[in-house]
XYZ file of C-alpha atoms in Angstrom:
207
model
C 0.199 -0.114 -0.020
C 2.710 2.370 0.475
C 4.241 1.750 -2.485
C 1.460 2.667 -4.458
C 0.983 5.610 -2.237
C 4.327 6.595 -3.109
C 3.747 6.506 -6.524
C 0.646 8.308 -6.800
C 2.120 10.996 -4.828
C 5.679 10.996 -7.205
C 3.104 11.046 -9.893
C 0.808 13.974 -8.850
C 4.010 15.937 -7.987
C 5.523 15.325 -12.039
C 2.250 16.235 -13.689
C 2.211 19.248 -11.000
C 5.732 20.015 -12.204
C 5.030 20.005 -15.820
C 1.876 21.589 -15.526
C 3.311 25.114 -13.973
C 6.279 25.218 -16.175
C 3.465 24.736 -19.214
C 1.628 27.088 -18.065
C 4.450 29.759 -18.058
C 5.831 29.014 -20.905
C 2.525 29.774 -22.764
C 2.531 33.222 -20.635
C 5.293 33.900 -22.067
C 5.596 32.897 -25.390
C 2.027 35.669 -25.565
C 3.713 38.109 -23.494
C 6.810 37.927 -26.037
C 4.482 38.675 -29.522
C 3.109 42.007 -27.932
C 6.994 42.662 -26.697
C 8.157 41.666 -29.807
C 6.304 44.218 -32.466
C 7.043 47.187 -30.245
C 10.283 45.752 -30.110
C 10.911 45.663 -33.961
C 8.697 49.140 -34.304
C 11.326 50.662 -32.227
C 14.130 49.135 -34.208
C 12.550 51.241 -36.921
C 12.506 49.603 -41.006
C 13.121 47.453 -42.790
C 12.877 45.090 -38.903
C 9.602 46.224 -38.642
C 8.641 45.027 -42.444
C 6.953 41.821 -42.224
C 8.726 39.987 -44.794
C 12.518 41.664 -43.724
C 14.641 38.230 -42.043
C 18.660 39.728 -42.254
C 21.302 36.559 -41.496
C 21.205 35.573 -38.647
C 24.693 36.915 -36.868
C 26.862 34.685 -34.851
C 27.309 36.811 -31.460
C 28.036 35.427 -28.419
C 24.382 36.723 -27.034
C 23.233 34.081 -29.611
C 25.501 30.859 -28.618
C 22.776 28.392 -27.873
C 21.442 25.253 -29.242
C 19.471 25.992 -31.871
C 15.560 25.956 -31.590
C 15.404 24.982 -35.955
C 16.686 21.316 -35.013
C 14.303 18.947 -36.986
C 11.753 17.862 -35.359
C 12.360 14.537 -36.038
C 15.900 14.459 -34.371
C 14.306 16.495 -31.641
C 12.211 14.359 -30.147
C 14.727 11.365 -31.119
C 16.815 12.714 -27.772
C 16.045 11.915 -24.440
C 13.294 13.890 -21.790
C 16.642 14.865 -20.241
C 18.417 16.176 -23.127
C 15.974 17.984 -24.045
C 15.132 19.598 -20.998
C 18.964 20.503 -20.959
C 18.991 22.171 -23.628
C 15.933 23.931 -23.168
C 17.644 25.570 -19.698
C 20.909 26.021 -21.357
C 19.685 28.121 -24.071
C 17.343 29.921 -21.571
C 20.374 31.161 -19.516
C 22.236 32.552 -22.859
C 18.368 34.477 -23.395
C 17.954 35.795 -20.468
C 21.489 37.453 -20.234
C 20.744 38.389 -24.430
C 17.447 40.434 -23.411
C 18.950 41.782 -20.190
C 21.208 43.314 -22.461
C 18.550 44.426 -25.063
C 16.580 45.504 -21.984
C 19.847 48.062 -21.106
C 20.683 49.829 -23.644
C 17.140 50.055 -25.112
C 16.309 53.826 -24.492
C 12.140 53.976 -24.678
C 11.492 53.787 -21.132
C 7.582 51.784 -21.511
C 9.894 49.278 -23.977
C 12.805 48.770 -20.695
C 10.279 48.093 -18.709
C 8.151 45.163 -19.925
C 11.987 43.765 -21.438
C 12.196 43.768 -17.642
C 9.432 42.619 -16.869
C 10.075 40.017 -19.260
C 13.261 38.894 -17.901
C 11.373 38.513 -14.249
C 9.498 35.747 -16.355
C 12.111 34.331 -17.970
C 14.033 33.977 -14.723
C 11.510 31.595 -13.485
C 10.846 29.586 -16.706
C 14.261 28.451 -15.812
C 13.758 28.360 -12.211
C 10.756 25.740 -12.932
C 12.811 23.966 -15.602
C 15.473 23.504 -12.608
C 12.670 22.287 -10.396
C 10.923 20.096 -12.962
C 13.952 17.995 -14.094
C 14.738 17.485 -10.120
C 10.933 16.122 -9.426
C 12.054 13.619 -12.797
C 14.748 12.601 -10.641
C 17.914 14.245 -12.719
C 20.215 15.474 -12.909
C 20.662 19.344 -13.653
C 23.264 20.411 -16.434
C 26.386 22.727 -15.133
C 25.516 26.312 -14.942
C 26.603 28.215 -18.429
C 29.677 30.084 -18.010
C 29.910 34.223 -18.545
C 31.005 35.535 -21.344
C 34.446 37.446 -21.019
C 33.903 41.076 -21.560
C 35.422 42.772 -24.118
C 35.779 39.515 -26.379
C 32.957 41.096 -29.472
C 33.843 42.642 -31.894
C 32.452 46.531 -31.753
C 29.104 46.368 -33.831
C 27.799 49.069 -36.140
C 24.633 50.664 -35.109
C 22.707 47.818 -38.151
C 24.272 44.655 -36.831
C 23.000 45.215 -32.997
C 19.669 45.864 -34.454
C 19.572 42.380 -36.561
C 21.139 40.900 -33.310
C 18.374 41.936 -31.668
C 16.234 41.142 -33.887
C 17.476 37.532 -33.967
C 17.538 37.284 -29.890
C 14.006 37.842 -29.925
C 13.628 35.248 -32.956
C 15.002 32.782 -31.200
C 13.553 32.971 -28.095
C 10.124 32.846 -29.594
C 11.192 29.693 -31.588
C 11.967 28.040 -28.365
C 8.991 28.602 -26.154
C 7.276 27.351 -29.390
C 8.853 24.031 -29.237
C 8.690 24.498 -24.950
C 5.441 24.241 -24.873
C 5.462 20.790 -27.458
C 7.746 19.697 -25.625
C 5.917 19.929 -21.832
C 2.709 19.465 -23.524
C 4.515 15.852 -24.204
C 5.828 14.872 -20.899
C 2.315 15.656 -19.925
C 0.602 13.537 -21.912
C 3.053 10.640 -20.896
C 1.828 11.065 -17.360
C -1.641 11.194 -17.880
C -2.095 7.354 -18.051
C -4.197 6.295 -15.641
C -2.543 4.634 -12.040
C -2.818 0.897 -11.886
C -6.235 0.328 -9.298
C -5.180 -0.166 -5.813
C -6.229 -3.124 -4.416
C -8.758 -3.101 -1.399
C -7.197 -4.761 1.831
C -10.102 -6.044 4.143
C -10.031 -4.472 7.398
C -10.879 -6.827 10.374
C -12.035 -6.209 13.174
C -10.593 -8.143 16.396
C -10.320 -8.113 20.604
C -8.059 -5.439 20.334
C -9.431 -2.929 17.421
C -9.011 -3.032 14.386
C -6.102 -5.063 12.185
């Protein structure tokens, strides 16, 4: 009986952790759509034009696992490997969005970006808690880039980097929501019925 109860408690804890992580991911995905529109308007043309798509720059701010991995390859990874890549990606993206906020001159946009960073930091904590709940070892923390290693970028190059930071973030949030939904479905299978243990009343009470 104790084993069945422990299993039920563990599954309930896993479901709760996955559900809260999924809901936070969907909230951030929705929030980012609004922030991205405002940010691209802030950058001005051609960044706010619908079909504009500059080449992805090779910079420290974008040194993260790509969200463009083909789905069949991504689904072929173990859950632990996917969660670890999620955590690494958001660690890099959180630092990048904080830098966007620092360099943004529009006060309301800066406030929105900083508020979004708080949610993103919460998502990182939620992923760590989920990995712990599932019994996975946490990956080592990502190292911070050394100051001064980036080549000097002109204004247009910085705008391209900001454009791609938000695009990568949008792709990762979409992919993460799919991952957490798959985990939720995996845990929806009903628990095996518990055996009823008959209670008998002896001369000294229930036994």
